């Protein structure tokens, strides 16, 4: 989604830039054409100015020229404010416009001077026409005619005529004024030629033609740049379109892959549940429906707690919620109840799903229905317990012989005393106390046996040292009868949470494994040593014997189901497998075996096997 937004943004930016560039290019072209039209207009007006300077001047003509002069000034003002013109400040185009402006200003100044002289000239023409009737015609007719027709007589030497006029002299005021006005007319024509020469020397036609050429070059350059920009934008647009097509293809492909994955999830035997951040169910697959009996429609929008069997405590769920709400993956086992009330066991992994802002938006739970495995494991557990029961009953038979013999002897003695003597109160009390103490021991043995086979035992906190002693006591008669000595270094105040009977079964199975290893071996001092200690918040229990050890290849297989090196008459291959199952899955620890060397009190070194148990205490 983020990539799509980026591509769309780039696409829109390129489109916007392309539109802006087209608009800007059109505007620039319009401005350049406007500049071109203004330059052409200046050229046309300049032609009129020069024609005006060459022809006879009149006030009416000058008024028209004055309009053209104002137009030229406005054109230059517009040019100077044109953006395209301003952008070319350092170019020949800009400099040439500025140069032409200065030259035209000079031309206008000359024309304005010519206009001033023209006014004087016209006044002088009027004056000589008025004075003609008041002067001597014989002296001045020649000069009068020349003055009126001088504009058409290009071959007349004005300087020579002026000298001739001034040499005549005058006899009255009218003649003096006439000569003065004639001189003004002659001077006007002289000045007019000078002004025309000045205008001609400005060379404005060539300058404007040069400007046209420069402008044409810049126009071609601008059009070329616009074409380049257009090509670049079209290429970028094409690339963005290709990217969009590629992304759309990728999205489609991912969607197809996602659909395949979803179909795979739907038909998977695993149970898949997806919830939102508030733990409301959003999705379940067919495996969920098959295992729980609920349909999708029945559970969507509800909490997974509808499956709660009530067999797991609040601490379990608090730990689960704390783990996943902190963004961590949780692994564990659920004991749930399906729609029809049947208990199901599910091995579960719950993973928080986060968005691009690292915020949890969903939870993905993948569950494996292990109900059948649990049932099978329970069967194996019961089988193991039944095997243990036979051994324990044998132990109890040995264990109870002595207490029963004591009770029988005391009872017989008391009966004889009642029949043939008068027993004292103290003697009776002593006998009763001994009988009570002995029966209490028998009762404790029955309680231990009852607890060991209790199917509904709850998870409790138990003290490790005491529990190991219980296991030793259950097995002790058998060990003593076969001269197997148990050395136990008890650890105090070490508490573990779990099913105590399962832990007793672990110790019994390991003790029995060592006991069987001593059979048919001529070992003088048979020893089973139990060491317990705490390292790095782990409880470590090492149960070692000196029964000779075994092949290293066998060590790796000892905890496999039905694996045994014993004769079929005494070995089932279940005992150590149950040890592995209970330690690994119920107590979240590890168990392994290794060959070891046990040193006796006589400093003798005897080879044997050590079974190491490591259980986390947290």
XYZ file of C-alpha atoms in Angstrom:
618
model
C 0.000 0.000 0.000
C 2.863 2.314 0.858
C 4.559 1.584 -2.492
C 1.301 2.227 -4.353
C 0.877 5.594 -2.624
C 4.453 6.507 -3.560
C 3.975 5.520 -7.220
C 0.655 7.382 -7.437
C 2.288 10.421 -5.826
C 5.181 10.318 -8.333
C 2.707 9.813 -11.177
C 0.618 12.809 -10.058
C 3.740 14.929 -9.587
C 4.933 14.099 -13.108
C 1.479 14.793 -14.567
C 1.320 18.064 -12.621
C 4.823 18.985 -13.744
C 3.934 18.094 -17.337
C 0.773 20.220 -17.229
C 2.673 23.057 -15.589
C 5.463 22.742 -18.140
C 2.964 22.777 -21.025
C 1.208 25.779 -19.539
C 4.514 27.505 -18.858
C 5.793 26.666 -22.356
C 2.625 28.064 -23.939
C 2.913 31.139 -21.783
C 6.570 31.577 -22.731
C 5.780 31.150 -26.410
C 2.933 33.652 -26.100
C 5.277 36.057 -24.346
C 7.928 35.569 -26.989
C 5.425 36.144 -29.759
C 4.239 39.205 -27.897
C 7.850 40.372 -27.692
C 8.273 39.661 -31.366
C 5.128 41.641 -32.214
C 6.324 44.495 -30.049
C 9.712 44.507 -31.785
C 7.977 44.483 -35.187
C 5.763 47.325 -34.001
C 8.828 49.294 -32.889
C 10.375 48.682 -36.300
C 7.215 49.961 -38.030
C 6.982 53.040 -35.819
C 10.671 53.741 -36.327
C 10.060 53.688 -40.088
C 7.310 56.272 -39.626
C 9.607 58.437 -37.510
C 12.319 58.350 -40.131
C 9.835 59.099 -42.914
C 8.560 61.976 -40.821
C 12.094 63.328 -40.460
C 12.682 63.189 -44.234
C 9.436 64.832 -45.358
C 7.980 68.289 -44.856
C 6.987 68.731 -41.292
C 3.678 70.034 -40.169
C 1.953 70.393 -36.822
C -0.648 67.841 -37.843
C 1.991 65.317 -38.832
C 3.830 65.880 -35.586
C 0.687 65.196 -33.540
C 0.443 61.805 -35.234
C 4.148 61.207 -34.648
C 3.710 62.199 -31.010
C 1.148 59.406 -30.653
C 3.649 56.982 -32.191
C 6.360 58.213 -29.803
C 4.104 57.550 -26.813
C 3.279 54.124 -28.250
C 7.004 53.338 -28.551
C 7.568 54.363 -24.927
C 4.696 52.116 -23.785
C 6.051 49.228 -25.835
C 9.460 49.542 -24.185
C 7.798 49.703 -20.776
C 5.928 46.466 -21.525
C 9.071 44.811 -22.844
C 11.015 45.719 -19.715
C 8.293 44.096 -17.586
C 8.056 40.961 -19.717
C 9.235 37.885 -17.735
C 11.007 36.339 -20.687
C 12.859 39.583 -21.273
C 13.844 39.845 -17.602
C 15.169 36.262 -17.684
C 17.637 37.253 -20.431
C 19.370 40.079 -18.537
C 22.832 38.716 -19.221
C 22.212 37.893 -22.871
C 22.793 39.757 -26.141
C 19.025 39.887 -26.622
C 18.582 41.944 -23.463
C 21.535 44.189 -24.289
C 20.344 44.766 -27.857
C 16.831 45.796 -26.686
C 18.437 48.218 -24.236
C 20.700 49.591 -26.957
C 17.788 50.103 -29.390
C 15.787 51.824 -26.666
C 18.619 54.326 -26.137
C 18.968 54.923 -29.883
C 15.223 55.485 -30.326
C 15.237 57.869 -27.382
C 17.990 59.801 -29.191
C 15.954 59.675 -32.413
C 12.882 61.013 -30.598
C 14.957 63.775 -29.067
C 16.224 64.784 -32.530
C 12.681 64.732 -33.948
C 11.458 66.874 -31.075
C 14.234 69.363 -31.878
C 13.229 69.226 -35.531
C 9.656 69.943 -34.500
C 10.791 72.998 -32.560
C 12.683 74.268 -35.596
C 9.682 73.423 -37.721
C 7.507 75.747 -35.660
C 10.033 78.568 -36.099
C 10.288 77.725 -39.811
C 6.517 77.915 -40.288
C 6.388 81.231 -38.461
C 9.184 82.582 -40.664
C 7.300 81.488 -43.826
C 4.241 83.355 -42.621
C 6.330 86.401 -41.749
C 8.050 86.695 -45.178
C 4.681 86.308 -46.877
C 3.345 89.231 -44.823
C 6.508 91.353 -45.282
C 6.695 90.815 -49.045
C 4.279 93.665 -49.803
C 6.312 96.057 -47.668
C 9.762 95.534 -49.219
C 11.561 96.202 -52.478
C 10.659 93.376 -54.788
C 13.574 93.886 -57.076
C 16.017 93.145 -54.226
C 14.249 90.340 -52.453
C 12.009 88.460 -54.907
C 14.802 86.078 -55.780
C 15.405 85.135 -52.137
C 11.685 84.977 -51.449
C 11.140 82.460 -54.235
C 14.162 80.400 -53.179
C 12.925 80.286 -49.567
C 9.512 79.007 -50.623
C 10.844 76.384 -53.060
C 14.112 75.405 -51.350
C 12.694 72.045 -50.341
C 12.483 71.125 -54.066
C 15.800 72.654 -55.136
C 18.390 70.258 -53.803
C 21.199 71.715 -55.935
C 21.127 75.225 -54.389
C 24.052 76.116 -52.184
C 22.375 77.543 -49.107
C 25.586 78.888 -47.689
C 26.307 80.887 -50.865
C 22.713 82.246 -51.050
C 22.902 83.344 -47.412
C 26.093 85.253 -48.043
C 24.527 86.951 -51.041
C 21.420 87.886 -49.010
C 23.366 89.286 -46.127
C 25.525 91.397 -48.491
C 22.500 93.358 -49.854
C 21.691 95.239 -46.736
C 18.327 96.734 -45.720
C 16.823 100.213 -45.782
C 14.050 99.871 -43.211
C 12.783 97.720 -40.369
C 10.591 95.536 -42.653
C 13.563 94.642 -44.834
C 15.625 93.808 -41.750
C 12.886 91.495 -40.474
C 12.503 89.969 -43.926
C 16.239 89.163 -44.140
C 16.169 87.738 -40.582
C 13.230 85.420 -41.359
C 14.818 84.344 -44.683
C 17.980 83.404 -42.753
C 15.894 81.378 -40.302
C 14.370 79.465 -43.235
C 17.800 78.827 -44.768
C 19.144 77.746 -41.337
C 16.172 75.391 -40.919
C 17.068 73.505 -44.096
C 20.683 73.322 -43.011
C 19.667 72.016 -39.568
C 17.165 69.618 -41.090
C 19.907 67.977 -43.109
C 22.037 67.763 -39.963
C 19.171 66.153 -38.022
C 18.522 63.671 -40.810
C 22.212 62.822 -40.901
C 22.162 62.246 -37.113
C 19.119 60.004 -37.432
C 20.712 58.126 -40.297
C 23.897 57.685 -38.257
C 21.890 56.020 -35.500
C 21.576 53.066 -37.914
C 18.361 51.898 -36.280
C 17.254 49.778 -39.218
C 20.350 47.593 -38.965
C 20.093 47.439 -35.179
C 16.485 46.316 -35.338
C 17.321 43.740 -38.015
C 20.113 42.427 -35.787
C 17.617 42.229 -32.919
C 15.267 40.235 -35.132
C 18.053 37.765 -35.872
C 18.990 37.461 -32.182
C 15.352 37.037 -31.236
C 14.911 34.346 -33.871
C 17.901 32.483 -32.439
C 16.487 32.682 -28.921
C 13.086 31.589 -30.133
C 14.611 28.489 -31.732
C 16.646 27.816 -28.585
C 13.568 28.171 -26.368
C 11.511 25.891 -28.604
C 14.375 23.378 -28.564
C 14.497 23.479 -24.734
C 10.729 23.119 -24.551
C 10.947 20.078 -26.819
C 13.685 18.601 -24.608
C 11.595 19.203 -21.502
C 8.593 17.649 -23.178
C 10.632 14.587 -24.155
C 11.986 14.249 -20.588
C 8.514 14.558 -19.107
C 7.087 12.073 -21.590
C 9.898 9.622 -20.747
C 9.287 10.114 -17.007
C 5.566 9.723 -17.545
C 6.161 6.531 -19.508
C 8.438 5.205 -16.743
C 5.854 6.035 -14.076
C 3.148 4.305 -16.124
C 5.397 1.246 -16.501
C 6.094 1.314 -12.749
C 2.389 1.551 -12.072
C 1.711 -1.367 -14.423
C 4.516 -3.374 -12.780
C 3.196 -2.562 -9.317
C -0.354 -3.434 -10.372
C 0.981 -6.741 -11.725
C 2.871 -7.336 -8.450
C -0.240 -6.533 -6.420
C -2.298 -8.888 -8.583
C 0.338 -11.614 -8.271
C 0.559 -11.094 -4.507
C -3.229 -11.227 -4.303
C -3.233 -14.495 -6.218
C -0.501 -15.847 -3.935
C -2.467 -14.586 -0.934
C -5.596 -16.305 -2.216
C -3.613 -19.511 -2.644
C -2.217 -19.101 0.867
C -5.700 -18.393 2.230
C -7.048 -21.480 0.487
C -4.165 -23.465 1.946
C -5.032 -22.096 5.397
C -8.690 -22.936 4.909
C -8.026 -26.565 4.037
C -5.165 -26.953 6.547
C -5.619 -29.452 9.371
C -4.103 -26.850 11.688
C -6.485 -24.495 13.474
C -6.043 -20.881 12.290
C -7.561 -17.950 14.184
C -7.015 -14.251 13.420
C -8.258 -11.635 15.882
C -8.147 -7.842 15.871
C -6.155 -5.796 18.388
C -9.040 -6.114 20.876
C -8.999 -9.933 20.553
C -12.254 -10.149 18.586
C -12.227 -13.027 16.085
C -11.911 -11.873 12.442
C -11.120 -15.141 10.681
C -11.156 -18.880 11.324
C -10.387 -21.703 8.907
C -12.047 -25.040 8.226
C -9.711 -26.728 10.706
C -11.210 -24.547 13.449
C -14.744 -25.495 12.426
C -13.825 -29.179 12.278
C -12.142 -29.218 15.699
C -14.441 -26.923 17.698
C -17.788 -27.622 16.020
C -18.434 -23.880 15.678
C -19.045 -22.324 12.233
C -17.383 -19.106 11.077
C -20.664 -17.225 11.375
C -21.024 -18.296 15.015
C -17.624 -17.004 16.164
C -16.791 -13.958 13.990
C -16.772 -10.887 16.260
C -16.608 -12.969 19.442
C -13.703 -13.627 21.819
C -11.693 -16.893 21.700
C -12.724 -17.330 25.358
C -15.899 -19.067 24.100
C -13.648 -22.152 23.964
C -12.466 -21.758 27.578
C -12.790 -25.042 29.459
C -12.166 -23.515 32.890
C -9.289 -25.963 33.446
C -6.582 -23.282 33.088
C -6.068 -20.724 35.841
C -6.048 -16.905 35.647
C -2.249 -16.826 35.897
C -1.988 -18.773 32.611
C -4.149 -16.257 30.718
C -2.494 -13.230 32.372
C 0.888 -14.479 31.164
C -0.518 -15.086 27.649
C -2.064 -11.600 27.359
C 0.998 -9.863 28.807
C 3.270 -11.634 26.305
C 1.284 -10.954 23.122
C 0.236 -7.411 24.111
C 3.937 -6.595 24.494
C 4.442 -7.653 20.863
C 6.129 -10.973 21.688
C 5.349 -14.419 20.334
C 3.646 -16.843 22.743
C 3.900 -20.623 22.653
C 1.948 -22.968 24.850
C -0.880 -25.458 25.181
C -4.599 -24.802 25.601
C -7.112 -27.083 27.266
C -10.340 -26.044 25.537
C -13.909 -27.242 25.364
C -15.599 -27.601 21.964
C -19.194 -26.771 21.083
C -20.353 -30.220 22.230
C -18.592 -30.069 25.610
C -15.660 -32.322 24.722
C -12.230 -31.372 26.121
C -9.587 -30.719 23.442
C -5.861 -30.090 23.748
C -4.206 -27.603 21.376
C -0.528 -26.831 20.954
C -0.584 -23.131 20.089
C 1.611 -20.347 18.728
C 0.230 -16.771 18.859
C 2.057 -14.047 16.916
C 1.232 -10.309 17.068
C 0.912 -8.718 13.588
C 2.129 -5.104 13.386
C 1.564 -2.353 10.819
C 4.193 -0.023 9.341
C 3.962 2.149 12.471
C 4.927 -0.838 14.676
C 1.426 -0.905 16.155
C -0.281 -4.237 16.817
C -3.317 -4.578 14.541
C -3.983 -8.326 14.619
C -3.056 -11.568 16.357
C -2.423 -14.782 14.407
C -2.967 -18.021 16.310
C -1.860 -21.316 14.763
C -3.030 -24.349 16.718
C -2.390 -28.053 16.407
C -5.014 -30.393 17.824
C -3.048 -32.766 20.046
C -6.048 -34.308 21.799
C -5.309 -37.785 20.424
C -1.638 -37.438 21.344
C -2.623 -36.380 24.856
C -4.987 -39.338 25.157
C -2.245 -41.648 23.913
C 0.208 -40.052 26.322
C -2.254 -40.544 29.182
C -2.528 -44.203 28.201
C 1.268 -44.480 28.247
C 1.337 -42.694 31.594
C -1.170 -45.130 33.002
C 0.788 -48.034 31.526
C 3.911 -46.670 33.125
C 2.065 -46.245 36.407
C 0.702 -49.771 36.166
C 4.241 -51.060 35.698
C 5.281 -48.918 38.644
C 2.271 -50.194 40.607
C 3.466 -53.774 40.299
C 6.900 -52.785 41.488
C 5.455 -50.607 44.263
C 3.111 -53.364 45.453
C 6.113 -55.663 45.616
C 7.927 -53.001 47.654
C 4.893 -52.498 49.893
C 4.651 -56.254 50.422
C 8.250 -56.199 51.680
C 7.667 -52.919 53.513
C 4.558 -54.129 55.352
C 5.955 -57.533 56.508
C 7.871 -56.040 59.390
C 5.099 -53.618 60.612
C 2.461 -56.370 60.307
C 4.763 -58.750 62.208
C 5.168 -56.112 64.938
C 1.392 -55.573 65.173
C 0.799 -59.347 65.242
C 3.399 -59.916 67.970
C 2.120 -57.054 70.135
C -1.481 -58.191 69.717
C -0.577 -61.797 70.672
C 1.432 -60.611 73.655
C -1.405 -58.409 74.879
C -3.900 -61.268 74.449
C -1.709 -63.666 76.498
C -1.253 -61.010 79.187
C -5.018 -60.517 79.402
C -5.551 -64.313 79.666
C -2.765 -65.319 82.099
C -1.616 -62.118 83.755
C -2.787 -58.736 84.759
C -0.925 -56.243 82.483
C -0.195 -52.842 83.907
C -1.563 -49.663 82.414
C 1.936 -48.585 81.342
C 2.549 -51.869 79.512
C -0.763 -51.564 77.651
C -0.095 -47.915 76.726
C 3.359 -48.807 75.381
C 1.920 -51.626 73.279
C -0.926 -49.443 71.954
C 1.485 -46.606 71.075
C 3.725 -49.036 69.203
C 0.722 -50.464 67.324
C -0.527 -46.900 66.484
C 2.929 -45.820 65.273
C 3.210 -48.900 63.087
C -0.285 -48.524 61.596
C 0.434 -44.826 60.954
C 3.422 -45.830 58.837
C 1.196 -48.232 56.932
C -1.387 -45.438 56.453
C 1.279 -43.026 55.142
C 2.364 -45.632 52.631
C -1.269 -46.001 51.459
C -1.608 -42.173 51.165
C 1.573 -41.934 49.090
C 0.325 -44.715 46.841
C -3.124 -43.085 46.551
C -1.612 -39.694 45.630
C 0.655 -41.318 43.082
C -2.298 -42.822 41.212
C -4.632 -39.808 41.587
C -5.886 -38.940 38.047
C -7.398 -35.595 39.093
C -4.346 -34.200 40.821
C -4.015 -30.412 40.486
C -0.889 -28.375 39.864
C 0.586 -27.438 43.245
C 3.788 -26.047 44.727
C 5.898 -28.809 46.271
C 9.285 -28.944 47.963
C 11.797 -30.850 45.821
C 13.790 -32.469 48.616
C 10.703 -33.802 50.386
C 9.191 -35.145 47.145
C 12.390 -36.971 46.188
C 12.418 -38.530 49.690
C 8.837 -39.737 49.126
C 9.933 -41.460 45.916
C 12.931 -43.047 47.648
C 10.716 -44.297 50.490
C 8.320 -45.913 48.003
C 11.238 -47.745 46.368
C 13.522 -48.184 49.379
C 12.561 -51.712 50.482
C 13.300 -53.080 47.016
C 16.635 -51.278 46.965
C 17.610 -52.429 50.460
C 16.595 -56.014 49.727
C 18.945 -55.998 46.704
C 21.687 -54.192 48.654
C 21.490 -51.014 46.555
C 22.489 -47.966 48.562
C 20.881 -44.563 47.803
C 22.927 -41.440 48.596
C 20.797 -38.292 48.508
C 22.164 -34.780 49.036
C 18.948 -32.971 49.891
C 18.418 -29.350 48.903
C 16.183 -27.309 51.183
C 13.526 -24.700 50.390
C 13.514 -25.353 46.636
C 9.904 -25.059 45.442
C 8.597 -26.317 42.103
C 5.108 -25.991 40.607
C 3.530 -28.996 38.913
C 1.892 -32.339 39.595
C 3.827 -33.916 42.463
C 2.840 -37.453 41.473
C 4.353 -36.928 38.003
C 7.628 -35.781 39.534
C 7.616 -38.814 41.865
C 7.051 -40.996 38.800
C 10.098 -39.391 37.120
C 12.321 -40.231 40.116
C 10.864 -43.747 40.446
C 11.390 -44.501 36.736
C 15.023 -43.362 36.882
C 15.649 -45.299 40.133
C 14.083 -48.378 38.578
C 16.247 -47.973 35.456
C 19.385 -47.932 37.610
C 18.068 -50.834 39.727
C 17.546 -52.946 36.580
C 21.059 -52.067 35.403
C 22.533 -53.659 38.556
C 20.841 -57.013 37.860
C 23.081 -59.869 36.754
C 26.179 -57.733 37.462
C 28.672 -58.653 40.111
C 29.133 -55.233 41.688
C 30.188 -55.180 45.311
C 29.009 -51.718 46.386
C 25.869 -50.820 44.429
C 25.255 -47.087 44.696
C 22.654 -44.671 43.317
C 23.609 -41.066 44.081
C 21.160 -38.146 43.802
C 22.641 -34.643 43.703
C 20.482 -31.489 43.611
C 21.624 -27.900 43.222
C 20.539 -24.566 41.687
C 22.534 -22.877 38.893
C 21.471 -19.792 36.903
C 17.867 -20.076 38.155
C 17.700 -23.722 37.041
C 17.128 -26.706 39.316
C 19.656 -29.395 38.363
C 19.167 -32.989 39.486
C 21.808 -35.617 38.669
C 20.888 -39.265 39.371
C 24.001 -41.418 38.896
C 24.808 -45.099 39.400
C 27.867 -47.299 39.183
C 26.230 -50.065 37.146
C 28.870 -49.987 34.398
C 27.470 -47.469 31.905
C 26.463 -48.208 28.328
C 27.414 -47.625 24.694
C 27.401 -43.902 23.736
C 25.127 -44.673 20.753
C 22.486 -45.999 23.130
C 22.514 -42.826 25.264
C 20.784 -40.828 22.492
C 18.000 -43.419 22.178
C 17.288 -44.048 25.860
C 14.324 -41.639 25.965
C 12.635 -42.966 22.814
C 9.305 -44.754 23.130
C 9.573 -48.561 23.497
C 13.377 -48.466 23.358
C 14.941 -50.857 25.887
C 18.104 -52.882 26.304
C 16.451 -55.111 28.931
C 14.832 -58.489 28.445
C 11.173 -58.242 27.394
C 10.212 -59.841 30.687
C 11.459 -56.839 32.688
C 11.561 -53.930 30.173
C 8.739 -52.076 28.356
C 10.600 -49.026 26.968
C 8.023 -46.668 28.479
C 9.704 -45.535 31.724
C 12.398 -43.166 30.426
C 10.097 -42.017 27.606
C 7.635 -40.815 30.277
C 10.528 -39.117 32.095
C 11.303 -37.200 28.907
C 7.634 -36.285 28.290
C 7.015 -35.028 31.840
C 10.249 -33.037 32.151
C 10.119 -31.555 28.641
C 6.425 -30.796 28.137
C 4.975 -30.546 31.646
C 7.878 -28.888 33.485
C 9.409 -27.111 30.427
C 12.866 -28.494 31.219
C 15.343 -30.842 29.583
C 16.688 -34.286 30.406
C 19.653 -36.165 28.993
C 21.933 -39.094 29.856
C 25.686 -39.476 29.833
C 28.290 -42.003 30.910
C 29.924 -40.950 34.151
C 32.351 -42.086 36.800
C 31.049 -42.427 40.361
C 33.616 -42.256 43.192
C 32.634 -44.231 46.279
C 33.597 -43.504 49.883
C 36.347 -46.096 49.498
C 37.782 -43.897 46.701
C 36.872 -46.510 44.130
C 36.006 -45.277 40.629
C 33.063 -47.072 39.044
C 31.606 -46.365 35.643
C 27.903 -45.800 35.290
C 25.187 -43.598 33.819
C 24.112 -40.150 34.989
C 20.667 -38.874 34.076
C 20.640 -35.076 34.277
C 17.422 -33.090 34.768
C 17.345 -29.294 34.328
C 14.126 -27.426 35.209
C 13.639 -23.612 35.066
C 12.492 -22.230 38.416
C 10.636 -19.211 36.986
